[in-house]
Coordinates of N, CA and C in Angstrom, one line a residue:
X10 N -1.2 1.8 6.2 CA -1.6 0.5 7.4 C -2.0 -0.3 6.6
X11 N -2.1 -1.7 7.0 CA -2.8 -2.7 6.6 C -3.5 -3.4 7.6
X12 N -4.8 -3.5 7.2 CA -5.5 -4.1 8.5 C -6.3 -5.1 7.9
X13 N -6.5 -6.3 8.3 CA -7.5 -7.3 7.8 C -8.1 -8.1 9.2
X14 N -9.2 -8.6 9.0 CA -10.3 -9.2 9.9 C -11.4 -9.3 9.5
X15 N -12.1 -10.3 9.7 CA -13.5 -10.7 9.2 C -13.8 -10.5 8.0
X16 N -12.8 -11.1 7.1 CA -12.9 -11.0 5.5 C -12.2 -9.6 4.9
X17 N -11.9 -8.7 6.2 CA -11.5 -7.2 5.5 C -10.1 -7.0 5.3
X18 N -9.7 -6.2 4.3 CA -8.5 -6.2 4.2 C -8.3 -4.6 3.1
X19 N -7.6 -3.6 3.8 CA -7.3 -2.6 3.2 C -6.1 -2.1 3.8
X20 N -5.6 -1.0 2.7 CA -4.1 -0.6 2.8 C -4.3 1.2 2.8
X21 N -3.8 1.7 3.6 CA -3.8 3.3 3.7 C -2.7 3.9 3.4
X22 N -2.3 4.7 2.6 CA -0.9 4.9 2.0 C -1.2 6.8 2.0
X23 N -0.1 7.4 2.4 CA 0.8 6.9 3.0 C 0.5 6.3 4.1
X24 N 1.4 5.3 4.8 CA 1.4 4.7 5.7 C 0.9 5.2 7.0
X25 N 0.3 4.6 8.0 CA 0.2 5.2 9.4 C 1.2 4.6 10.2
X26 N 1.6 4.9 11.5 CA 2.2 4.4 12.5 C 1.4 3.2 13.3
X27 N 0.3 3.8 13.7 CA -1.0 3.1 14.4 C -2.1 2.7 13.4
X28 N -2.2 1.4 13.6 CA -3.5 1.0 12.6 C -4.9 1.5 13.2
X29 N -5.6 2.1 12.3 CA -6.9 2.6 12.8 C -7.7 1.5 13.6
X30 N -8.8 2.0 14.1 CA -10.1 0.9 14.5 C -10.9 1.1 13.4
X31 N -11.5 0.2 13.2 CA -12.6 -0.2 12.0 C -13.9 -0.7 12.4
X32 N -14.8 -0.6 12.1 CA -16.0 -1.6 12.4 C -17.0 -1.5 11.3
X33 N -17.7 -2.5 11.0 CA -18.7 -2.6 9.9 C -20.3 -2.5 10.4
X34 N -21.0 -1.6 10.0 CA -22.0 -1.3 10.7 C -23.1 -1.4 9.6
X35 N -23.9 -2.9 9.1 CA -24.3 -3.0 8.1 C -24.0 -2.7 7.0
X36 N -24.1 -1.7 6.3 CA -23.4 -1.4 4.6 C -22.6 -0.3 4.9
X37 N -22.0 0.0 6.2 CA -20.9 1.1 6.5 C -19.9 0.6 7.1
X38 N -18.9 1.3 6.6 CA -17.4 0.9 7.5 C -16.9 2.0 8.2
X39 N -16.9 2.0 9.7 CA -16.3 3.5 10.3 C -15.2 3.2 10.6
X40 N -14.3 4.2 10.4 CA -12.8 4.1 10.6 C -12.5 5.4 11.5
X41 N -11.8 5.0 12.7 CA -11.2 5.9 13.3 C -9.8 6.0 13.8
X42 N -9.3 6.6 13.4 CA -8.1 7.1 13.3 C -7.3 7.2 14.7
X43 N -6.2 6.6 15.1 CA -5.5 6.6 16.4 C -4.4 7.6 16.4
X44 N -4.3 8.3 15.6 CA -3.0 9.3 15.4 C -3.7 10.7 14.6
X45 N -3.1 11.8 14.6 CA -3.4 12.9 13.9 C -2.9 12.4 12.7
X46 N -3.7 13.0 11.8 CA -3.2 13.0 10.1 C -2.3 14.2 9.7
X47 N -1.2 13.9 8.8 CA -0.4 14.9 8.3 C -1.2 16.2 7.8
X48 N -0.9 17.2 7.9 CA -1.3 18.3 7.0 C -1.0 18.3 5.6
X49 N -1.9 18.8 4.6 CA -1.7 18.7 3.2 C -0.8 17.5 2.6
X50 N -1.8 16.4 2.9 CA -1.3 15.1 2.6 C -2.6 14.5 2.2
X51 N -2.4 14.0 0.9 CA -3.1 13.0 0.3 C -3.4 11.4 0.9
X52 N -4.1 11.3 1.5 CA -4.5 9.9 1.6 C -5.0 9.1 0.5
X53 N -4.6 7.7 0.4 CA -5.8 6.7 -0.4 C -6.0 5.4 0.6
X54 N -7.0 5.1 0.4 CA -7.6 3.7 1.3 C -7.9 2.8 0.0
X55 N -7.1 1.9 -0.1 CA -7.6 0.9 -1.2 C -8.0 -0.5 -0.7
X56 N -9.1 -0.9 -1.0 CA -9.8 -2.1 -0.1 C -9.5 -3.3 -1.0
X57 N -8.8 -3.5 -1.9 CA -8.3 -4.9 -2.7 C -9.9 -5.4 -2.8
X58 N -9.8 -7.0 -2.4 CA -10.7 -7.3 -2.5 C -12.1 -7.5 -1.5
X59 N -12.0 -6.3 -0.5 CA -12.7 -6.5 0.7 C -14.3 -6.1 0.5
X60 N -14.4 -5.2 -0.6 CA -15.8 -5.0 -0.6 C -16.5 -6.1 -1.5
X61 N -17.7 -6.5 -1.0 CA -18.6 -7.5 -1.9 C -20.0 -6.9 -1.8
X62 N -21.0 -7.7 -2.8 CA -22.2 -7.3 -2.8 C -22.9 -7.7 -1.9
X63 N -23.8 -7.1 -0.9 CA -24.6 -8.0 -0.1 C -25.5 -9.1 -0.6
X64 N -25.9 -8.9 -1.4 CA -26.9 -9.9 -2.3 C -26.5 -10.8 -2.8
X65 N -25.6 -10.6 -3.8 CA -25.1 -11.7 -4.5 C -23.4 -12.1 -4.2
X66 N -22.9 -11.7 -3.4 CA -21.5 -11.7 -2.7 C -20.4 -11.5 -3.9
X67 N -21.1 -10.7 -5.1 CA -19.8 -10.3 -5.9 C -18.7 -9.3 -5.2
X68 N -17.7 -9.6 -5.5 CA -16.5 -8.8 -5.1 C -16.5 -7.5 -6.1
X69 N -16.2 -6.5 -5.2 CA -15.7 -5.2 -6.0 C -14.2 -5.0 -5.9
X70 N -13.6 -5.2 -6.9 CA -12.2 -5.3 -7.1 C -11.7 -3.8 -7.1
X71 N -10.5 -3.5 -6.2 CA -9.7 -2.5 -6.2 C -10.1 -0.9 -6.0
X72 N -11.2 -1.0 -5.2 CA -12.0 0.5 -5.0 C -11.0 0.9 -4.2
X73 N -11.0 2.2 -4.3 CA -10.2 3.2 -3.5 C -10.9 4.3 -3.0
X74 N -10.6 5.2 -1.8 CA -11.3 6.1 -1.3 C -9.9 7.0 -1.0
X75 N -10.1 8.0 -1.6 CA -9.1 9.3 -1.8 C -9.5 10.5 -1.0
X76 N -8.9 10.9 0.1 CA -9.2 12.3 0.8 C -8.0 13.0 0.7
X77 N -7.9 14.4 1.1 CA -7.1 15.2 1.4 C -6.9 15.7 2.8
X78 N -5.8 16.0 3.5 CA -6.0 17.0 4.6 C -5.6 18.2 4.1
X79 N -5.4 18.6 2.9 CA -5.0 20.0 2.5 C -6.1 20.5 1.4
X80 N -5.7 21.2 0.6 CA -6.7 22.0 -0.5 C -6.7 21.3 -1.6
X81 N -5.5 20.5 -2.1 CA -5.5 19.8 -3.2 C -5.1 18.2 -2.9
X82 N -5.7 17.6 -4.1 CA -5.3 15.9 -4.4 C -4.4 15.7 -5.1
X83 N -3.2 15.2 -4.9 CA -2.0 14.7 -5.8 C -2.4 13.8 -6.7
X84 N -2.2 14.1 -7.8 CA -2.4 13.1 -8.8 C -1.6 12.2 -9.6
X85 N 0.1 12.0 -9.5 CA 0.7 11.5 -10.1 C 0.5 10.0 -9.6
X86 N 0.6 8.9 -10.6 CA 0.5 7.5 -10.3 C 1.6 6.7 -11.1
X87 N 2.1 5.8 -10.5 CA 2.8 4.9 -11.1 C 2.6 3.5 -10.7
X88 N 2.6 2.6 -11.7 CA 1.9 1.4 -11.7 C 2.9 0.6 -12.6
X89 N 3.0 -1.1 -12.1 CA 3.9 -1.9 -12.9 C 4.0 -3.5 -12.5
X90 N 4.5 -4.0 -13.0 CA 4.5 -5.5 -12.8 C 5.8 -6.2 -11.9
X91 N 5.7 -6.9 -10.9 CA 6.9 -7.8 -10.6 C 6.8 -9.0 -10.7
X92 N 7.9 -9.4 -11.5 CA 8.0 -10.7 -11.7 C 9.4 -11.6 -11.4
X93 N 9.4 -12.9 -11.3 CA 10.6 -13.3 -10.6 C 11.3 -13.6 -11.9
X94 N 12.8 -13.1 -11.7 CA 13.9 -12.7 -12.6 C 14.2 -14.1 -13.5
X95 N 14.0 -15.3 -12.9 CA 14.8 -16.6 -13.8 C 13.4 -17.0 -14.1
X96 N 12.5 -17.2 -14.0 CA 11.0 -17.8 -14.9 C 9.9 -16.8 -15.2
X97 N 10.1 -15.9 -15.0 CA 9.3 -14.7 -15.2 C 7.5 -14.7 -14.7
X98 N 7.7 -15.7 -13.6 CA 6.4 -16.0 -13.1 C 5.9 -14.4 -12.0
X99 N 4.8 -14.3 -11.9 CA 4.3 -13.3 -11.0 C 4.6 -12.9 -9.6
X100 N 4.8 -12.2 -9.0 CA 5.4 -12.3 -7.7 C 4.1 -11.7 -6.8
X101 N 3.3 -12.4 -6.7 CA 2.0 -12.0 -5.7 C 2.1 -11.5 -4.3
X102 N 1.2 -11.0 -3.6 CA 0.9 -10.6 -2.2 C 2.2 -10.1 -1.7
X103 N 3.1 -9.2 -2.3 CA 4.4 -8.9 -1.8 C 4.0 -7.0 -1.4
X104 N 4.8 -6.7 -0.4 CA 4.4 -5.1 -0.4 C 5.6 -4.6 -1.4
X105 N 5.0 -3.4 -2.0 CA 5.7 -2.7 -2.9 C 5.8 -1.4 -1.8
X106 N 7.1 -1.0 -1.8 CA 7.5 0.4 -1.0 C 7.9 1.7 -2.1
X107 N 7.6 2.7 -1.8 CA 8.3 3.8 -2.5 C 8.9 4.7 -1.3
X108 N 10.1 5.0 -1.4 CA 10.8 5.9 -0.7 C 11.2 7.4 -1.6
X109 N 11.1 8.6 -0.7 CA 11.8 9.7 -1.3 C 13.2 9.8 -1.0
X110 N 13.4 9.5 0.3 CA 14.7 9.4 0.9 C 15.6 8.0 0.3
X111 N 16.5 8.2 -0.5 CA 16.8 7.4 -1.1 C 18.2 6.5 -0.4
X112 N 18.5 7.1 0.9 CA 19.4 6.4 1.7 C 19.0 5.2 2.2
X113 N 19.8 3.9 1.8 CA 19.6 2.6 2.5 C 19.4 2.3 4.2
X114 N 20.3 3.1 4.8 CA 19.9 3.4 6.3 C 18.7 3.8 6.8
X115 N 18.2 4.7 5.9 CA 16.9 5.6 6.4 C 16.1 4.3 5.9
X116 N 15.8 3.4 4.7 CA 15.0 2.6 4.2 C 14.7 1.5 5.4
X117 N 16.1 1.0 6.1 CA 16.1 0.1 7.0 C 15.4 0.5 8.2
X118 N 15.3 1.7 8.6 CA 14.8 1.8 9.8 C 13.3 2.6 9.7
X119 N 12.6 3.4 8.7 CA 11.4 4.1 8.6 C 10.5 3.5 7.3
X120 N 9.3 3.7 7.9 CA 8.3 3.4 6.8 C 8.6 3.9 5.5
X121 N 8.1 3.5 4.6 CA 8.0 4.1 3.4 C 7.2 5.3 3.1
X122 N 7.2 6.3 2.1 CA 6.5 7.3 1.9 C 4.8 6.6 1.3
X123 N 5.0 5.6 0.6 CA 4.0 4.7 0.0 C 4.0 3.7 0.2
X124 N 2.8 2.8 0.3 CA 2.9 1.6 0.5 C 1.7 1.2 -0.6
X125 N 1.8 -0.2 -1.4 CA 0.8 -1.1 -1.5 C 1.3 -2.5 -1.6
X126 N 0.5 -3.7 -2.4 CA 0.7 -4.8 -2.4 C 0.6 -5.6 -4.0
X127 N 1.3 -6.4 -4.3 CA 1.0 -6.9 -5.7 C -0.1 -7.6 -5.8
X128 N -0.8 -8.1 -6.7 CA -2.0 -8.7 -6.7 C -1.5 -10.0 -7.1
X129 N -2.3 -11.4 -7.7 CA -2.1 -12.2 -7.8 C -1.5 -12.3 -9.1
X130 N -1.3 -11.4 -10.1 CA -0.7 -11.4 -11.2 C 0.7 -10.3 -11.4
X131 N 1.1 -10.0 -9.8 CA 2.4 -9.0 -9.8 C 2.3 -7.6 -10.1
X132 N 1.1 -7.4 -10.1 CA 0.8 -6.0 -10.7 C 0.4 -5.0 -9.4
X133 N 1.0 -4.1 -9.4 CA 0.9 -2.9 -8.3 C 0.8 -1.7 -8.9
X134 N -0.1 -0.8 -8.0 CA -0.5 0.5 -8.4 C -0.3 1.4 -7.3
X135 N 0.1 2.5 -7.8 CA -0.1 3.7 -6.5 C -0.5 5.0 -7.2
X136 N -1.5 5.3 -6.7 CA -2.2 6.5 -7.3 C -2.3 7.7 -6.2
X137 N -2.4 9.1 -6.6 CA -2.5 10.0 -5.7 C -0.9 10.3 -5.3
X138 N 0.5 10.1 -5.8 CA 1.5 10.6 -5.2 C 1.7 12.0 -5.3
X139 N 2.5 12.2 -4.5 CA 3.1 13.6 -4.6 C 4.1 13.8 -5.9
X140 N 4.2 14.7 -6.6 CA 5.1 14.4 -7.7 C 6.7 14.9 -7.3
X141 N 7.5 13.6 -7.2 CA 8.6 13.9 -7.3 C 9.4 12.4 -7.1
X142 N 10.8 12.4 -7.3 CA 11.4 11.1 -7.6 C 11.1 10.0 -6.6
X143 N 11.2 8.8 -6.7 CA 10.9 7.9 -5.5 C 12.0 6.8 -6.0
X144 N 12.2 6.1 -4.8 CA 13.1 4.9 -5.2 C 12.1 3.6 -4.7
X145 N 12.1 2.4 -5.5 CA 10.9 1.4 -5.4 C 11.7 0.3 -4.9
X146 N 10.9 -0.6 -3.4 CA 11.3 -1.5 -3.3 C 10.5 -2.5 -3.0
X147 N 10.5 -3.9 -3.5 CA 9.7 -5.1 -3.4 C 10.2 -5.7 -2.1
X148 N 9.0 -6.1 -1.1 CA 9.5 -6.5 0.1 C 8.5 -7.7 0.8
X149 N 9.2 -8.8 1.0 CA 8.6 -10.1 1.5 C 9.1 -9.4 3.1
X150 N 7.9 -9.0 3.8 CA 8.2 -8.3 5.2 C 7.9 -9.7 6.1
X151 N 9.0 -10.0 6.4 CA 9.1 -11.4 7.2 C 8.5 -11.0 8.8
X152 N 8.8 -10.1 9.3 CA 8.3 -9.8 10.5 C 7.2 -8.8 10.6
X153 N 6.6 -8.4 9.5 CA 5.2 -7.8 9.4 C 5.3 -6.5 9.6
X154 N 6.5 -5.6 9.7 CA 6.7 -4.4 10.1 C 6.4 -3.2 9.2
X155 N 6.4 -3.7 7.9 CA 6.7 -3.1 6.5 C 7.9 -2.0 6.6
X156 N 8.9 -2.4 7.0 CA 9.9 -1.7 7.1 C 11.2 -2.8 6.6
X157 N 12.2 -2.4 5.6 CA 13.0 -3.4 5.0 C 14.3 -3.3 6.0
X158 N 14.0 -4.1 7.0 CA 15.1 -4.3 8.2 C 15.9 -5.6 8.4
X159 N 15.3 -6.5 7.8 CA 16.1 -7.7 8.0 C 16.7 -8.4 6.4
X160 N 17.9 -8.8 6.4 CA 18.5 -8.9 5.3 C 18.1 -9.7 4.3
X161 N 16.8 -10.7 4.7 CA 16.2 -11.4 3.9 C 15.0 -11.0 3.4
X162 N 14.6 -9.8 3.6 CA 13.3 -9.0 3.1 C 13.2 -8.9 1.8
X163 N 14.1 -8.1 1.1 CA 14.0 -7.6 -0.1 C 13.9 -8.7 -1.0
X164 N 13.0 -8.5 -2.0 CA 12.9 -9.3 -3.1 C 14.1 -9.1 -4.0
X165 N 15.0 -10.0 -4.3 CA 16.2 -9.5 -5.0 C 16.0 -10.6 -6.1
X166 N 16.3 -10.4 -7.4 CA 15.9 -11.4 -8.5 C 14.7 -11.1 -9.0
X167 N 14.0 -9.8 -9.0 CA 12.7 -9.6 -9.6 C 12.7 -8.5 -10.6
X168 N 11.9 -8.8 -11.4 CA 11.9 -7.7 -12.6 C 10.7 -6.9 -12.7
X169 N 10.8 -5.4 -12.6 CA 9.6 -4.8 -12.6 C 9.2 -4.4 -13.9
X170 N 8.0 -4.7 -14.5 CA 7.7 -4.2 -15.8 C 6.8 -3.1 -15.8

């Protein structure tokens, strides 16, 4: 799930169907989930550039909080960079999706197993993945539902490095 507001931006992966409620109280962030979490799953909450020093305002980039609803935390990771194929410029602020089901019709109707965004340099990172094969899709999410359900949403013509 992606949540924005009051300067806050974070991503929960694997994605949830319902965005959680969140509240900032002083130095604390309180998150209340609106649905039960899956059992035996490692969740990663990435905060991007949402955390900053209260005194000097310095951004604490790319902080993640990881927890598991089971006994183990998954440890596989994958990272890369997305570039325009024609001029090799970075593709910034696009969703990168990982699916364990490779069927295109499934991908067009379901959320991904894992989700993240590219940064200003086109870099994306997935951490704490279940060790298995995935299909990767870069998504320009026109209707903001994190599903590849419109013909013009996939970033065709992108290089993955």
